[in-house]
DNA sequence: TCGGCGCTTGAATCGACGT
DNA sequence: AACGTCGATTCAAGCGCCG
């Protein structure tokens, strides 16, 4: 059995074997796109199939360690020249899990006045978030990634208000909710801004900390719970766990990323201590 | 051969047969989810497979009438209890088309201050758009639908700036663009607010007029072009064509919807005439 | 030898980031 | 403000391999 709150320098398929059956509450991860497999075969899509096979193997092993009422949040993006990747991956997971939700991570979006189609022209746009432009007349910039929420039986009860948003119409608060809090269902479209370049350069596909945090909170914070990330990267999932005060286990096979991850965790913990000395812990997990 | 700018009271599979090979520039449609197929068979997923088979047949027939450089914009949503539907449909189209883009129609989204994960709490949220709340602890509200952009060869050049949005960083305008217009790539996440309740009552799955309009403009407005909608519903695609001054052909098998559609078109045309009498036509197609 | 295909390699892209 | 840099970019040219 592995120790909690550690990141292991290990291939996750090997590491997973050391984890007991049904001992993990939440899995949050973003798998790599390209494994460094070299093929000399000519025209076939073997690499893609192998990649999918490999991910499916991990999916199976994750299923074994996941509790019955656990949640697997799988973040996958595509690329303009191949938007099938995330869908193909999801199809493989379909063989083993129920797809309970799909969350859409929106990195950038433009809000415009409603076009009612009666010749009132659009007046103003507001664009929030950023994206890297794409050099192509065929594709629009990709500002979206998927977070597939897989569960074993499709009926995991979620803590929806833990990531709730404020009501627009305040009069609804008292009207509908038994709880008198100013929070409603966030919906499955999550706007989370990009990481800054400096930060994201450390790892090609790091997701923002707000992402695993939302997933874990949505699943529900429970005493002694354990979060697993088979592809830790620079440790964003671990950081969000520290912030949320829950246990984590992670694997990473790239020593550089692991080092960055550990540095981030140390910095984080120090900042946390400093902060805690002047502020009550209750402010965090609200 | 069919007349242009008409909606036909006809099953699209029959109607499509009357359209010549490679004569359609753009197809925009939102197919029905549930066809009224009745099965007395017990536990099988035959209806789903039949539904997919049926849609695939239409996909094939549409491919025949679509020009080589044409675009097929397929709007499909899911439902919380089954998010696979749109992906299954897309998979069937994959057998016949290239998936050039995926656009994400966002009906509602909450914008919040960046969560940098360093104990600065989220300050304020803005929620734009509305959604129908869902009474379930398992699912978050679904605020998203897909628009799959299928083409024959995956290399259709798009008029990206036709649906462009304003720059955030104005200093880039003069720097890169030969044209000095304040427009940039919109990205593939399209915020389009919901239809009003009144409107959506007329037809269960009507999409807002801004949606087909964006699709058509993105493909590019061309002299004498023809837009096809095999499932016209209450004629939203036709309306957007009238507004954009392009030809359309549509099919609809529900007489009630067809009637609503024709009424909408008449009202629209009248409003258009009224409007045109006081305003130049150039204002519309900008 | 020519041509078609596939992989590799370098060029071009443009909106955002950073100074 | 102006400008240099960058991209799980894309694009096109170039080269090698084969029929």
XYZ file of C-alpha atoms (C1' of nucleotides) in Angstrom:
610
model
C 0.000 0.000 0.000
C 1.176 3.463 -0.856
C 1.491 6.407 1.433
C -0.987 9.197 1.056
C -0.140 12.723 -0.038
C 2.806 11.722 -2.133
C 3.622 11.801 -5.793
C 5.384 8.725 -7.031
C 8.009 8.627 -9.748
C 6.430 5.694 -11.458
C 4.419 4.532 -14.421
C 0.830 4.701 -13.329
C 0.033 1.205 -14.557
C 2.633 -0.145 -12.178
C 1.690 2.209 -9.375
C -1.996 1.448 -9.655
C -1.289 -2.201 -8.897
C -0.201 -1.162 -5.424
C -3.515 0.432 -4.642
C -6.232 -1.591 -2.966
C -9.576 -2.336 -4.559
C -12.225 0.331 -4.143
C -10.110 2.646 -2.037
C -10.176 5.822 -4.127
C -12.970 8.391 -3.939
C -12.130 10.596 -6.884
C -9.862 10.327 -9.890
C -9.013 13.546 -11.718
C -6.590 13.505 -14.577
C -5.604 14.740 -17.974
C -3.873 12.000 -19.937
C -1.089 12.772 -22.409
C -1.945 12.836 -26.104
C 1.168 11.397 -27.574
C 2.929 8.543 -26.051
C 6.386 8.232 -27.413
C 5.697 5.046 -29.301
C 7.568 4.684 -32.552
C 6.136 2.694 -35.374
C 7.819 1.685 -38.548
C 4.635 0.286 -40.025
C 3.354 2.277 -42.930
C -0.184 3.290 -43.636
C -2.312 2.283 -40.719
C -3.659 4.047 -37.687
C -2.004 1.650 -35.338
C -0.533 4.316 -33.073
C -3.966 5.756 -32.412
C -5.419 2.371 -31.654
C -2.499 1.516 -29.418
C -2.890 4.776 -27.599
C -6.566 4.043 -27.053
C -5.809 0.490 -25.952
C -3.303 1.788 -23.471
C -5.736 4.333 -22.043
C -8.422 1.698 -21.832
C -6.112 -0.493 -19.803
C -5.595 2.345 -17.389
C -9.324 2.972 -17.303
C -9.876 -0.609 -16.248
C -7.244 -0.492 -13.558
C -8.666 2.786 -12.280
C -12.064 1.200 -12.105
C -10.685 -1.437 -9.826
C -9.315 1.051 -7.310
C -12.299 3.396 -7.520
C -14.937 3.141 -4.811
C -18.396 2.094 -5.824
C -19.706 5.611 -5.395
C -16.553 7.216 -6.765
C -16.084 9.666 -9.612
C -13.608 9.686 -12.486
C -13.148 13.118 -14.028
C -11.318 12.762 -17.314
C -10.045 15.924 -18.964
C -9.301 15.581 -22.668
C -8.947 18.182 -25.352
C -8.757 17.817 -29.077
C -6.900 19.645 -31.759
C -8.299 21.323 -34.841
C -6.810 18.813 -37.209
C -8.361 15.969 -35.219
C -11.357 16.594 -33.038
C -12.038 12.875 -32.704
C -9.381 12.232 -30.091
C -11.464 13.058 -27.015
C -14.493 11.276 -28.425
C -12.496 8.170 -29.218
C -11.105 8.156 -25.714
C -14.567 8.564 -24.236
C -15.828 5.668 -26.346
C -13.203 3.410 -24.815
C -14.183 4.424 -21.307
C -17.760 3.693 -22.264
C -16.845 0.024 -22.186
C -16.261 0.244 -18.450
C -18.065 3.233 -16.986
C -21.321 5.097 -17.081
C -21.066 8.616 -18.446
C -22.850 10.610 -15.803
C -21.995 14.131 -16.964
C -19.992 15.957 -19.581
C -18.534 19.239 -18.444
C -17.311 21.687 -21.001
C -14.254 23.657 -20.082
C -14.557 26.947 -21.941
C -11.295 28.859 -22.156
C -12.599 31.826 -24.072
C -15.997 32.984 -25.206
C -17.606 36.056 -26.667
C -20.849 37.287 -25.258
C -23.016 39.331 -27.538
C -26.370 40.911 -27.362
C -29.153 38.596 -28.353
C -29.676 38.407 -32.078
C -33.437 38.199 -32.271
C -33.307 38.222 -36.006
C -35.527 41.213 -36.471
C -32.968 43.498 -37.985
C -31.706 44.914 -34.776
C -28.047 44.564 -35.308
C -25.667 43.191 -32.798
C -24.356 46.059 -30.768
C -21.430 44.964 -28.675
C -19.387 41.902 -27.905
C -17.552 41.111 -24.767
C -14.795 38.567 -25.047
C -13.571 36.839 -21.933
C -10.556 34.603 -21.775
C -7.824 34.115 -24.308
C -6.640 31.613 -26.840
C -3.712 30.918 -29.044
C -4.581 31.776 -32.619
C -4.577 29.169 -35.287
C -3.005 29.596 -38.665
C -5.664 28.114 -40.860
C -8.646 29.161 -42.902
C -10.312 25.835 -42.217
C -10.411 25.920 -38.453
C -11.629 28.344 -35.892
C -9.550 28.580 -32.756
C -10.156 25.816 -30.281
C -11.318 27.241 -26.969
C -12.783 24.106 -25.465
C -11.881 20.894 -23.674
C -13.980 18.094 -22.296
C -14.264 16.865 -18.760
C -16.023 13.533 -18.880
C -17.547 12.502 -15.580
C -17.499 8.721 -15.430
C -18.953 6.721 -12.579
C -19.537 3.048 -11.972
C -23.300 3.103 -11.920
C -24.209 6.551 -13.142
C -25.999 7.516 -9.978
C -23.442 9.253 -7.803
C -25.053 12.071 -5.867
C -23.198 15.307 -6.336
C -22.741 18.367 -4.179
C -23.983 20.725 -6.846
C -24.056 23.827 -4.700
C -20.433 23.327 -3.648
C -19.510 24.820 -6.995
C -22.697 26.810 -7.342
C -22.979 30.279 -8.742
C -24.978 33.228 -7.533
C -28.502 33.781 -8.612
C -29.102 36.459 -11.166
C -32.557 37.147 -9.889
C -32.162 37.438 -6.154
C -35.870 37.108 -5.604
C -35.568 33.462 -6.469
C -33.406 32.688 -3.480
C -36.111 32.602 -0.896
C -38.723 31.505 -3.365
C -37.329 28.139 -4.366
C -34.522 26.988 -2.197
C -35.139 25.493 1.164
C -31.596 26.505 1.932
C -31.483 30.242 1.884
C -28.065 30.464 0.261
C -27.521 32.559 -2.821
C -26.320 29.637 -4.880
C -27.680 27.755 -7.831
C -26.557 24.945 -10.107
C -23.530 26.032 -12.157
C -24.484 24.057 -15.215
C -22.117 21.941 -17.261
C -20.358 24.766 -19.075
C -17.430 25.901 -17.002
C -15.572 29.040 -17.908
C -12.045 28.730 -16.591
C -9.416 31.098 -17.965
C -6.172 29.876 -19.417
C -3.054 29.434 -17.406
C -0.445 32.085 -18.012
C 2.227 31.169 -20.501
C 4.999 31.062 -17.956
C 3.126 28.602 -15.872
C 1.910 26.461 -18.707
C 5.321 26.241 -20.320
C 6.435 24.043 -17.509
C 4.166 21.355 -18.840
C 2.493 21.310 -22.233
C -0.982 20.480 -21.079
C -1.356 21.645 -17.557
C -4.873 22.474 -16.579
C -5.750 25.357 -14.288
C -6.134 24.607 -10.611
C -9.760 25.651 -10.729
C -10.524 22.582 -12.757
C -9.624 19.708 -10.403
C -10.870 21.827 -7.549
C -14.315 22.113 -9.061
C -14.396 18.397 -9.787
C -13.456 17.380 -6.277
C -15.853 19.806 -4.645
C -18.610 18.697 -6.945
C -18.102 15.082 -5.993
C -18.338 16.162 -2.387
C -15.753 16.600 0.347
C -15.714 13.670 2.726
C -13.657 12.877 5.797
C -10.537 10.910 4.871
C -11.252 10.892 1.194
C -8.504 10.118 -1.329
C -7.996 11.673 -4.743
C -5.904 9.977 -7.402
C -4.206 11.471 -10.444
C -2.442 8.851 -12.579
C -0.801 11.577 -14.712
C 0.232 14.186 -12.198
C 2.286 16.356 -14.507
C 3.303 19.439 -12.568
C 0.990 18.532 -9.748
C -2.019 20.741 -10.242
C -4.361 18.092 -8.877
C -2.177 17.710 -5.801
C -2.243 21.443 -5.226
C -5.988 21.568 -5.379
C -6.139 18.682 -2.908
C -3.899 20.520 -0.475
C -6.095 23.532 -0.796
C -9.212 21.495 -0.195
C -7.582 19.591 2.641
C -8.078 16.154 1.129
C -5.628 13.304 0.568
C -4.043 12.618 -2.771
C -1.899 10.074 -4.551
C -0.189 10.737 -7.843
C 2.092 9.182 -10.426
C 4.402 10.802 -12.905
C 7.081 9.267 -15.090
C 8.822 12.482 -16.086
C 11.350 13.411 -13.439
C 11.403 17.057 -14.468
C 7.680 17.474 -14.087
C 7.814 15.675 -10.786
C 10.438 18.052 -9.527
C 8.423 21.076 -10.589
C 5.383 19.531 -8.948
C 7.178 19.023 -5.663
C 8.507 22.566 -5.714
C 5.035 23.905 -6.334
C 3.700 21.867 -3.460
C 6.372 23.120 -1.085
C 5.769 26.731 -2.055
C 2.105 26.177 -1.727
C 2.297 24.631 1.692
C 4.438 27.494 2.934
C 2.047 30.048 1.566
C -0.776 28.130 3.130
C 0.884 28.130 6.559
C 1.536 31.828 6.332
C -2.035 32.427 5.374
C -3.461 30.174 8.053
C -1.630 32.035 10.741
C -3.719 35.086 10.083
C -6.941 33.606 8.870
C -9.242 30.834 9.937
C -9.292 27.627 7.966
C -13.008 27.867 7.511
C -12.600 30.513 4.890
C -11.042 28.112 2.437
C -13.442 25.338 2.062
C -16.510 27.426 1.618
C -36.084 19.701 -59.622
C -37.500 21.650 -56.744
C -38.180 25.336 -56.611
C -35.972 27.462 -54.449
C -37.102 29.350 -51.382
C -39.855 26.947 -50.508
C -40.526 24.588 -47.673
C -41.926 21.268 -48.760
C -44.408 19.186 -46.821
C -42.473 16.021 -47.355
C -40.231 13.438 -45.789
C -36.709 14.644 -46.409
C -35.540 11.280 -47.693
C -38.102 11.515 -50.461
C -37.517 15.189 -51.049
C -33.769 14.802 -51.209
C -34.127 12.451 -54.154
C -35.464 15.354 -56.196
C -32.345 17.404 -55.659
C -29.508 17.207 -58.147
C -26.060 15.941 -57.313
C -23.700 18.510 -55.844
C -26.104 21.414 -56.025
C -26.267 22.494 -52.375
C -23.751 24.844 -50.794
C -24.664 24.561 -47.150
C -26.766 22.179 -45.090
C -27.841 23.382 -41.666
C -30.121 21.284 -39.584
C -31.082 19.960 -36.220
C -32.460 16.451 -36.555
C -35.201 15.207 -34.266
C -34.119 13.034 -31.357
C -37.017 10.725 -31.130
C -38.586 9.462 -34.206
C -41.941 7.931 -33.533
C -40.784 4.404 -33.999
C -42.765 1.883 -32.045
C -41.223 -1.362 -30.953
C -42.842 -4.263 -29.276
C -39.520 -5.949 -28.816
C -38.383 -6.078 -25.252
C -34.942 -5.389 -23.947
C -32.785 -4.253 -26.761
C -31.465 -0.964 -27.987
C -32.920 -1.448 -31.403
C -34.631 1.952 -31.497
C -31.350 3.734 -30.924
C -29.618 1.767 -33.628
C -32.511 2.274 -36.002
C -32.462 5.970 -35.293
C -28.767 6.099 -36.060
C -29.207 4.016 -39.203
C -31.913 6.356 -40.351
C -29.797 9.433 -39.748
C -26.879 7.829 -41.514
C -29.054 7.220 -44.560
C -29.932 10.887 -44.595
C -26.287 11.792 -44.134
C -25.435 9.786 -47.227
C -28.192 11.350 -49.298
C -27.134 14.787 -48.125
C -23.587 14.034 -49.166
C -24.816 13.341 -52.665
C -26.529 16.719 -53.028
C -23.780 18.677 -51.283
C -21.266 20.485 -53.438
C -17.674 19.380 -53.229
C -16.715 22.439 -51.258
C -19.942 22.477 -49.279
C -20.529 22.486 -45.536
C -22.877 20.415 -43.402
C -23.596 21.990 -40.039
C -25.234 19.440 -37.799
C -26.735 20.670 -34.555
C -27.284 17.960 -31.952
C -27.781 18.204 -28.255
C -27.744 15.544 -25.615
C -29.715 14.986 -22.509
C -28.388 14.461 -19.003
C -29.588 10.877 -18.880
C -27.796 10.138 -22.137
C -24.944 12.300 -23.305
C -23.906 9.742 -25.893
C -26.576 10.658 -28.432
C -24.723 13.465 -30.173
C -21.493 11.507 -30.128
C -23.144 8.428 -31.588
C -24.662 10.537 -34.323
C -21.308 12.122 -35.068
C -19.711 8.692 -35.278
C -22.162 7.692 -37.974
C -21.425 10.813 -39.977
C -17.763 9.984 -39.602
C -18.319 7.151 -42.054
C -19.078 9.652 -44.792
C -17.636 13.055 -43.942
C -14.602 14.733 -42.551
C -15.120 16.493 -39.251
C -13.653 19.905 -39.949
C -14.785 21.743 -36.833
C -16.836 21.275 -33.721
C -18.649 24.362 -32.542
C -20.001 24.475 -29.053
C -23.259 26.269 -28.601
C -23.208 27.613 -25.063
C -26.623 28.617 -23.796
C -25.550 29.778 -20.388
C -22.241 30.255 -18.631
C -20.873 31.802 -15.497
C -17.839 34.010 -15.695
C -15.825 34.329 -12.546
C -12.635 35.969 -11.511
C -9.626 33.824 -12.130
C -9.003 31.295 -9.404
C -5.250 31.350 -9.143
C -5.304 28.984 -6.246
C -3.415 31.142 -3.840
C -6.131 31.727 -1.336
C -7.585 34.743 -2.983
C -11.177 33.826 -3.007
C -13.419 34.177 -5.963
C -15.008 37.563 -5.777
C -17.813 37.833 -8.210
C -19.617 35.732 -10.776
C -21.536 36.877 -13.758
C -23.994 34.457 -15.235
C -25.179 35.058 -18.767
C -28.032 33.242 -20.418
C -30.635 31.070 -18.826
C -31.367 27.404 -18.593
C -34.046 25.154 -17.408
C -33.008 23.855 -14.006
C -32.820 20.110 -13.594
C -34.219 18.351 -10.596
C -31.525 15.783 -10.024
C -28.588 15.374 -7.714
C -26.682 13.404 -10.326
C -26.643 15.871 -13.170
C -25.749 19.473 -13.576
C -27.920 21.461 -15.911
C -27.143 20.982 -19.557
C -26.276 24.318 -21.133
C -24.570 23.039 -24.236
C -25.218 21.626 -27.688
C -22.896 20.570 -30.472
C -22.648 21.928 -33.965
C -20.573 19.476 -35.956
C -19.099 20.965 -39.084
C -18.806 18.177 -41.624
C -17.291 18.621 -45.054
C -16.386 16.264 -47.865
C -12.655 16.702 -47.755
C -12.043 18.621 -44.583
C -10.457 21.552 -46.336
C -13.241 24.043 -46.966
C -11.989 27.587 -46.594
C -14.123 29.564 -44.204
C -14.929 33.237 -43.897
C -13.816 33.428 -40.303
C -14.105 37.180 -39.976
C -17.703 37.135 -41.194
C -18.628 36.065 -37.695
C -15.625 37.662 -36.061
C -15.527 39.440 -32.749
C -13.716 42.550 -31.654
C -10.138 42.479 -30.507
C -9.314 42.746 -26.855
C -5.835 44.022 -27.531
C -6.374 46.794 -30.045
C -2.661 47.168 -30.669
C -2.777 44.006 -32.745
C -5.204 45.400 -35.275
C -2.784 47.410 -37.327
C 0.147 45.206 -36.622
C -0.902 42.027 -38.400
C -4.031 42.452 -40.437
C -3.800 43.848 -43.914
C -7.407 44.753 -43.417
C -7.567 47.144 -40.532
C -10.943 46.004 -39.301
C -11.390 45.329 -35.625
C -12.328 41.686 -36.087
C -10.710 38.475 -35.014
C -11.498 34.796 -35.064
C -14.513 34.056 -32.866
C -13.287 30.677 -31.742
C -15.362 27.535 -31.598
C -17.321 28.353 -28.455
C -20.432 30.252 -29.430
C -22.526 31.880 -26.785
C -26.031 32.139 -28.128
C -28.780 32.815 -25.637
C -31.786 30.614 -25.440
C -34.941 31.297 -27.357
C -37.713 32.778 -25.344
C -40.051 30.322 -23.742
C -42.902 31.320 -26.012
C -40.915 30.546 -29.084
C -39.573 27.262 -27.831
C -43.062 26.072 -27.048
C -43.870 26.061 -30.733
C -41.298 23.407 -31.445
C -39.466 21.230 -28.983
C -35.972 21.634 -30.315
C -35.883 24.880 -32.166
C -32.544 26.588 -32.347
C -32.102 30.341 -32.217
C -31.808 32.195 -35.504
C -28.316 33.294 -34.619
C -27.150 29.741 -35.017
C -27.882 28.967 -38.691
C -26.965 32.539 -39.461
C -23.497 32.129 -38.015
C -23.039 28.839 -39.851
C -24.024 30.244 -43.220
C -21.939 33.370 -42.832
C -18.994 31.317 -41.704
C -19.163 29.119 -44.771
C -19.221 32.273 -46.835
C -21.958 34.088 -48.700
C -21.832 33.387 -52.414
C -23.907 34.569 -55.312
C -26.798 32.193 -55.991
C -25.920 29.861 -53.148
C -28.468 27.377 -51.815
C -28.982 26.321 -48.223
C -30.781 23.117 -47.344
C -32.486 22.136 -44.109
C -33.909 18.609 -44.216
C -35.703 19.144 -40.896
C -37.096 22.629 -41.171
C -39.231 22.591 -38.052
C -40.607 26.056 -37.566
C -38.366 27.438 -40.272
C -35.559 29.080 -38.377
C -33.043 28.174 -41.051
C -35.328 29.655 -43.716
C -35.633 32.852 -41.726
C -31.913 33.227 -41.422
C -31.600 32.645 -45.170
C -34.104 35.379 -45.901
C -32.193 37.670 -43.640
C -28.926 36.830 -45.326
C -30.471 37.022 -48.768
C -29.585 33.492 -49.816
C -31.720 30.732 -51.303
C -33.095 27.899 -49.237
C -34.907 24.620 -49.589
C -36.533 22.833 -46.697
C -38.527 19.774 -45.783
C -40.887 19.175 -42.916
C -43.316 16.341 -42.308
C -45.281 17.952 -39.514
C -48.036 20.087 -40.968
C -48.358 22.160 -37.809
C -44.711 23.107 -37.766
C -44.858 23.860 -41.457
C -47.745 26.207 -40.917
C -45.946 28.013 -38.106
C -42.882 28.224 -40.306
C -44.790 29.767 -43.174
C -46.432 32.280 -40.871
C -43.086 33.235 -39.436
C -41.690 33.685 -42.930
C -44.595 35.883 -43.990
C -44.321 38.036 -40.907
C -40.625 38.206 -41.411
C -40.854 39.219 -45.035
C -43.315 41.940 -44.179
C -41.145 43.238 -41.409
C -38.221 43.089 -43.777
C -40.049 45.110 -46.417
C -41.066 47.682 -43.874
C -37.544 47.889 -42.656
C -36.063 48.053 -46.127
C -38.196 51.003 -46.997
C -36.405 53.096 -44.444
C -33.004 51.536 -44.428
C -30.541 50.429 -47.058
C -30.032 46.736 -47.645
C -26.335 47.067 -47.091
C -26.862 47.269 -43.394
C -27.959 43.697 -43.141
C -25.267 41.668 -44.650
C -22.429 43.403 -42.944
C 12.693 7.481 -65.145
C 8.621 9.146 -63.705
C 4.961 9.832 -60.480
C 2.388 9.148 -56.222
C 2.406 8.782 -51.533
C 4.182 9.562 -46.723
C 7.072 11.337 -43.598
C 10.192 15.140 -42.293
C 11.434 19.750 -42.121
C 11.252 24.518 -42.376
C 8.129 28.587 -43.127
C 4.198 31.247 -41.973
C 0.671 32.417 -39.000
C -1.637 36.022 -35.552
C -3.542 36.964 -30.991
C -1.765 37.197 -26.497
C 1.939 37.682 -23.297
C 5.734 40.112 -21.531
C 9.016 43.750 -21.209
C 2.374 52.014 -26.947
C 5.569 49.399 -29.452
C 7.860 45.325 -30.349
C 9.995 40.568 -29.768
C 8.552 35.915 -28.747
C 5.745 31.742 -28.785
C 2.543 27.908 -30.052
C 0.122 19.191 -27.241
C -0.136 25.749 -34.003
C -0.979 24.578 -39.449
C 0.872 24.599 -44.170
C 3.681 23.538 -48.101
C 7.772 22.165 -49.993
C 11.211 18.617 -50.253
C 13.100 14.323 -49.982
C 13.086 9.227 -50.106
C 10.827 5.045 -51.085
C 8.358 2.273 -53.850
C 5.700 0.554 -58.148
